[in-house]
mmCIF file of C-alpha atoms in Angstrom:
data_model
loop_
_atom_site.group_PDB
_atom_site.id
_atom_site.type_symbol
_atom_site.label_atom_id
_atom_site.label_comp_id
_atom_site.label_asym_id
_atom_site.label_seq_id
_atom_site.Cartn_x
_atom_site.Cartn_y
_atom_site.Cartn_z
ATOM 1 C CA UNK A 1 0.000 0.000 0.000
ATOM 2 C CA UNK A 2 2.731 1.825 0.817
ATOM 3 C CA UNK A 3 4.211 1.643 -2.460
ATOM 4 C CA UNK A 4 1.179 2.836 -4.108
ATOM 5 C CA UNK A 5 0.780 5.771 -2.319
ATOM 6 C CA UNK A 6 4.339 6.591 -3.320
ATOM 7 C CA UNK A 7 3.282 5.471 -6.860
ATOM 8 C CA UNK A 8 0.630 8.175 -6.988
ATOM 9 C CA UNK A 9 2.677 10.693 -5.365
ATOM 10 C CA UNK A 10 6.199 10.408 -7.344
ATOM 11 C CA UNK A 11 6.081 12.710 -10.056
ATOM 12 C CA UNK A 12 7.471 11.371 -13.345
ATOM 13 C CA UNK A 13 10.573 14.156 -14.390
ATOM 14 C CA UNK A 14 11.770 15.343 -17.930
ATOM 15 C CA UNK A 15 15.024 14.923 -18.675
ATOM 16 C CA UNK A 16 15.491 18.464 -18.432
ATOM 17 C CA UNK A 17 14.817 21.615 -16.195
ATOM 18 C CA UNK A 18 12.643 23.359 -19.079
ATOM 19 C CA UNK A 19 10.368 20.355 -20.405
ATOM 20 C CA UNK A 20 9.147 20.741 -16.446
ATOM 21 C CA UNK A 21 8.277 24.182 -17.165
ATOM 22 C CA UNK A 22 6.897 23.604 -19.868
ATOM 23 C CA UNK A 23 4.077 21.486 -18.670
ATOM 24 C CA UNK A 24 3.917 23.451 -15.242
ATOM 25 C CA UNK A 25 2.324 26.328 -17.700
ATOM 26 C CA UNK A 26 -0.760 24.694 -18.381
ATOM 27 C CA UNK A 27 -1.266 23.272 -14.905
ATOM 28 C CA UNK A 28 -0.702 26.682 -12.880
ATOM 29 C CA UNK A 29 -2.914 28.376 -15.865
ATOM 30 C CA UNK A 30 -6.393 25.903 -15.345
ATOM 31 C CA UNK A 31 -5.885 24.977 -11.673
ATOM 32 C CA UNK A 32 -6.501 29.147 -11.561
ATOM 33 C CA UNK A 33 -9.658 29.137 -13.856
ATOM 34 C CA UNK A 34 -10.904 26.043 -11.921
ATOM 35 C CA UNK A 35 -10.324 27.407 -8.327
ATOM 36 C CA UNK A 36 -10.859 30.926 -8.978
ATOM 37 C CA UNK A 37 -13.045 30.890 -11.526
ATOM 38 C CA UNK A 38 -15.282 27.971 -12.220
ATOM 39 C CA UNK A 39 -15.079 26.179 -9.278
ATOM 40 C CA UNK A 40 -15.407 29.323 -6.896
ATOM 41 C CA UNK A 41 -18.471 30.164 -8.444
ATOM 42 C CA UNK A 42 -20.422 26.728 -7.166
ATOM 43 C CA UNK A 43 -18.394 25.710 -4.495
ATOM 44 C CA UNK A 44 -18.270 27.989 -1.053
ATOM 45 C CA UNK A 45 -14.684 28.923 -0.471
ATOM 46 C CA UNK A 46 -12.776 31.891 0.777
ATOM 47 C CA UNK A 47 -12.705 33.547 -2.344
ATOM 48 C CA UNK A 48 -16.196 32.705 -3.727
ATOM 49 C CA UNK A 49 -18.510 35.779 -5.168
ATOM 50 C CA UNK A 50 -19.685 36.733 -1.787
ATOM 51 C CA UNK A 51 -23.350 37.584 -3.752
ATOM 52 C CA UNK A 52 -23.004 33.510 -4.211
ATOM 53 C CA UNK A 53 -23.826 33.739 -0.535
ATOM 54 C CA UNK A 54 -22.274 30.102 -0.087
ATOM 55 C CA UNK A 55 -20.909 28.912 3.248
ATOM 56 C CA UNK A 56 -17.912 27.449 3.231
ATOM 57 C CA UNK A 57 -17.565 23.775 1.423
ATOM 58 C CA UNK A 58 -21.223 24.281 -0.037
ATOM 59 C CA UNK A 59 -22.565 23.706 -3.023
ATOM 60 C CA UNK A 60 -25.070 26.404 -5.010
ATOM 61 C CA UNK A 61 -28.318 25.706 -4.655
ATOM 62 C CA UNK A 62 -28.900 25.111 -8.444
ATOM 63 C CA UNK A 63 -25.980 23.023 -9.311
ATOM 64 C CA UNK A 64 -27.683 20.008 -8.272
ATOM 65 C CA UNK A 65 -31.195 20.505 -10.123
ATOM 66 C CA UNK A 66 -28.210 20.634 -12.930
ATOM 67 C CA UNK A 67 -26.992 17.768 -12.350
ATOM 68 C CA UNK A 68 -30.556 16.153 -12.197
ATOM 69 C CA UNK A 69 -31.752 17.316 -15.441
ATOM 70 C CA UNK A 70 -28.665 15.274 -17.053
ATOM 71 C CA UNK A 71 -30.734 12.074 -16.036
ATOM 72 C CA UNK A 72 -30.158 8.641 -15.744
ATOM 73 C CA UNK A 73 -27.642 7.508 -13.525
ATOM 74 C CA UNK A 74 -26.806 11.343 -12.421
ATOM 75 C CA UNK A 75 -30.771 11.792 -10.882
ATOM 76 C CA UNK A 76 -29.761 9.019 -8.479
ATOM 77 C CA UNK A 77 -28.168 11.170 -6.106
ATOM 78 C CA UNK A 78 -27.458 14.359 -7.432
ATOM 79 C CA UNK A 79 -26.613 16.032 -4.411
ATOM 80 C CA UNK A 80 -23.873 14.029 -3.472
ATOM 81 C CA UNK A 81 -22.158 14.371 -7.621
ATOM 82 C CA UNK A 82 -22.824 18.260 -7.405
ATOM 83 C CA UNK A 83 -20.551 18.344 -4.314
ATOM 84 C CA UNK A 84 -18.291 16.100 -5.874
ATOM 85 C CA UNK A 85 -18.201 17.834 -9.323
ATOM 86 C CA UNK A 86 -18.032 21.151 -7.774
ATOM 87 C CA UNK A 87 -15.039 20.259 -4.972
ATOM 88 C CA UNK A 88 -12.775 18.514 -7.746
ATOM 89 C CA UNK A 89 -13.470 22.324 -9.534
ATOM 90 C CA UNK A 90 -12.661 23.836 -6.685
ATOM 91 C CA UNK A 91 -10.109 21.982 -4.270
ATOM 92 C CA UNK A 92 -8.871 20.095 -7.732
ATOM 93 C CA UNK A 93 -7.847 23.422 -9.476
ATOM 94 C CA UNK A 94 -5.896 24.570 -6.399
ATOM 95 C CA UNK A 95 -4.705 21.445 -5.935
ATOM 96 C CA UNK A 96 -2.653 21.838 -9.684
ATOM 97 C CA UNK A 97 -1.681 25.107 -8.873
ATOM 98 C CA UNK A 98 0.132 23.896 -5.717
ATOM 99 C CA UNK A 99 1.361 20.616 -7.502
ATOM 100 C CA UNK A 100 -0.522 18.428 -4.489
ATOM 101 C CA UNK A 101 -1.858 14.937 -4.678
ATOM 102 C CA UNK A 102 -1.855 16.012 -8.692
ATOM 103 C CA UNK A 103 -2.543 12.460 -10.157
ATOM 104 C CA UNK A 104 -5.529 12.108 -7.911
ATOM 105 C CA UNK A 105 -6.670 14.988 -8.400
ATOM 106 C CA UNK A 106 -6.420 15.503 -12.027
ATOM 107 C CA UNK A 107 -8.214 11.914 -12.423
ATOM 108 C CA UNK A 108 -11.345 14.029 -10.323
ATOM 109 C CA UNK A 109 -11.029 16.845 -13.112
ATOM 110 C CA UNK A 110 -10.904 14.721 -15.709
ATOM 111 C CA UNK A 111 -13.869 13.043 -14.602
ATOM 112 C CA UNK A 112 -16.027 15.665 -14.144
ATOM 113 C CA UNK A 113 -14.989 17.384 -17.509
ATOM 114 C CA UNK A 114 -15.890 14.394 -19.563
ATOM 115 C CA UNK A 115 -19.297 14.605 -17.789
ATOM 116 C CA UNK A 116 -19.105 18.565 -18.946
ATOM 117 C CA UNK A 117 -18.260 17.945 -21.925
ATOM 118 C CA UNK A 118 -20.422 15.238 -23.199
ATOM 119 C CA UNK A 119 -23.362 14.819 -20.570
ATOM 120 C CA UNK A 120 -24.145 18.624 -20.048
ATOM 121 C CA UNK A 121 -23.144 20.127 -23.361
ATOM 122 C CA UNK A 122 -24.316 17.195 -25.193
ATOM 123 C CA UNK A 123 -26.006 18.402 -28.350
ATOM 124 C CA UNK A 124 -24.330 21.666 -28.206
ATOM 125 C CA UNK A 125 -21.774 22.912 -30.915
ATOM 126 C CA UNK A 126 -18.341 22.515 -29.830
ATOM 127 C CA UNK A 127 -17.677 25.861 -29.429
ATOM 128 C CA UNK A 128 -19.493 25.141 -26.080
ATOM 129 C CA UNK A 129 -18.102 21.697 -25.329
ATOM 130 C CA UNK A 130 -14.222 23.109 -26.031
ATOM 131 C CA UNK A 131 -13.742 24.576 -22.397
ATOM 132 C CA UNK A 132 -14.297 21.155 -20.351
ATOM 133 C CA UNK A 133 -12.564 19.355 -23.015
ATOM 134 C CA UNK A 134 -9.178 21.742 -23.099
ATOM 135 C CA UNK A 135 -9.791 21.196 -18.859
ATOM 136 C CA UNK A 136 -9.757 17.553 -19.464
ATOM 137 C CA UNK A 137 -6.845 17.161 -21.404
ATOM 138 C CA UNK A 138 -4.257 19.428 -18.820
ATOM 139 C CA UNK A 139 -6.199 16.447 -16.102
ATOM 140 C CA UNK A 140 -4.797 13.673 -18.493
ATOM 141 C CA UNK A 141 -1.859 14.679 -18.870
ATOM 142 C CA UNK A 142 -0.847 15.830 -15.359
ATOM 143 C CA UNK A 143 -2.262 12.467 -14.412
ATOM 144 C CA UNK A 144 -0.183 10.565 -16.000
ATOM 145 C CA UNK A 145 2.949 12.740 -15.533
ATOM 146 C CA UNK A 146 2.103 13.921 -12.242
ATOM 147 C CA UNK A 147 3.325 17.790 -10.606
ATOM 148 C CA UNK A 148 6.987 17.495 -12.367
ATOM 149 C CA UNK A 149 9.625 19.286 -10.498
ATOM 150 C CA UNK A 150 7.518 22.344 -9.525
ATOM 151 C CA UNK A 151 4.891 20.995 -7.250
ATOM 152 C CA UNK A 152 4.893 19.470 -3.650
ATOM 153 C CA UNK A 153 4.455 16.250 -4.605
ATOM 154 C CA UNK A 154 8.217 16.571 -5.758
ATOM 155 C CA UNK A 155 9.173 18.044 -2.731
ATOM 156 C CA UNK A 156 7.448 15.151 -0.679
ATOM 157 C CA UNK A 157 8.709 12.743 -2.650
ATOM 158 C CA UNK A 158 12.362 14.394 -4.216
ATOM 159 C CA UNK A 159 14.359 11.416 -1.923
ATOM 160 C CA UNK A 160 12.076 8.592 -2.432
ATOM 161 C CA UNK A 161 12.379 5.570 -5.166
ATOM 162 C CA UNK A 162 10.226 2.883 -6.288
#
């Protein structure tokens, strides 16, 4: 188990000092427009729109009648996939900036972007799908590369080998 953990932790590094930087662009960029931006404006945190009026960890009261109207397995408890769609916004997007837990949490973005993408802007042109799908692809890729060198995870984890 302990392995694992370390598995999901460990960043994967680029041979060089610039590749890192590269990718650290794209995560620092939507970890911002999912914490401060879409994420902030369901999700009660600190620096949610105060005329949001959300307490803190709580959900807007018509994300889950959202989530509802998708249908099928989503009315089964939509409640509980609001808070989870809206925290992996939230907590997930600050999570990228910081370079914390980022396989984990990229795998919760990614989720909830392919439900974006395809479940709520199903039908739509893809002018309107195009936002959760660019989200989804920085997810995939920092989940299977992990923080890099500029993250905590390497700083956790900068001494420690599989």
């Amino acid at each position: 188990m302990k392995t694992f953990l370390l598995h999901l932790t460990l960043p994967t590094l680029q041979r060089y000092l610039w590749q890192d930087a590269l990718l650290w662009i794209p995560r620092i960029y939507c970890g911002y427009y999912l914490a401060f931006n879409f994420g902030a404006a369901k999700f009660g945190l600190p620096w949610s729109p105060p005329e949001n009026n959300l307490g803190f960890f709580e959900v807007a009261f018509w994300f889950p009648n959202d989530i509802n109207d998708y249908g099928g397995v989503f009315s089964l408890c939509p409640a509980i996939l609001a808070w989870l769609g809206a925290f992996s916004e939230a907590v997930g997007g600050l999570a990228l900036i910081l370079g914390f837990q980022t396989r984990i949490f990229s795998f919760l973005i990614a989720v909830t972007m392919l439900v974006a993408a395809f479940v709520q802007h199903a039908g739509e042109e893809l002018w309107q799908q195009l936002p959760a799908m660019h989200f989804f692809w920085v997810a995939l890729y920092c989940m299977m590369l992990g923080s890099g060198r500029f993250g905590i995870d390497y700083l956790l984890t900068k001494n420690k080998t599989l």
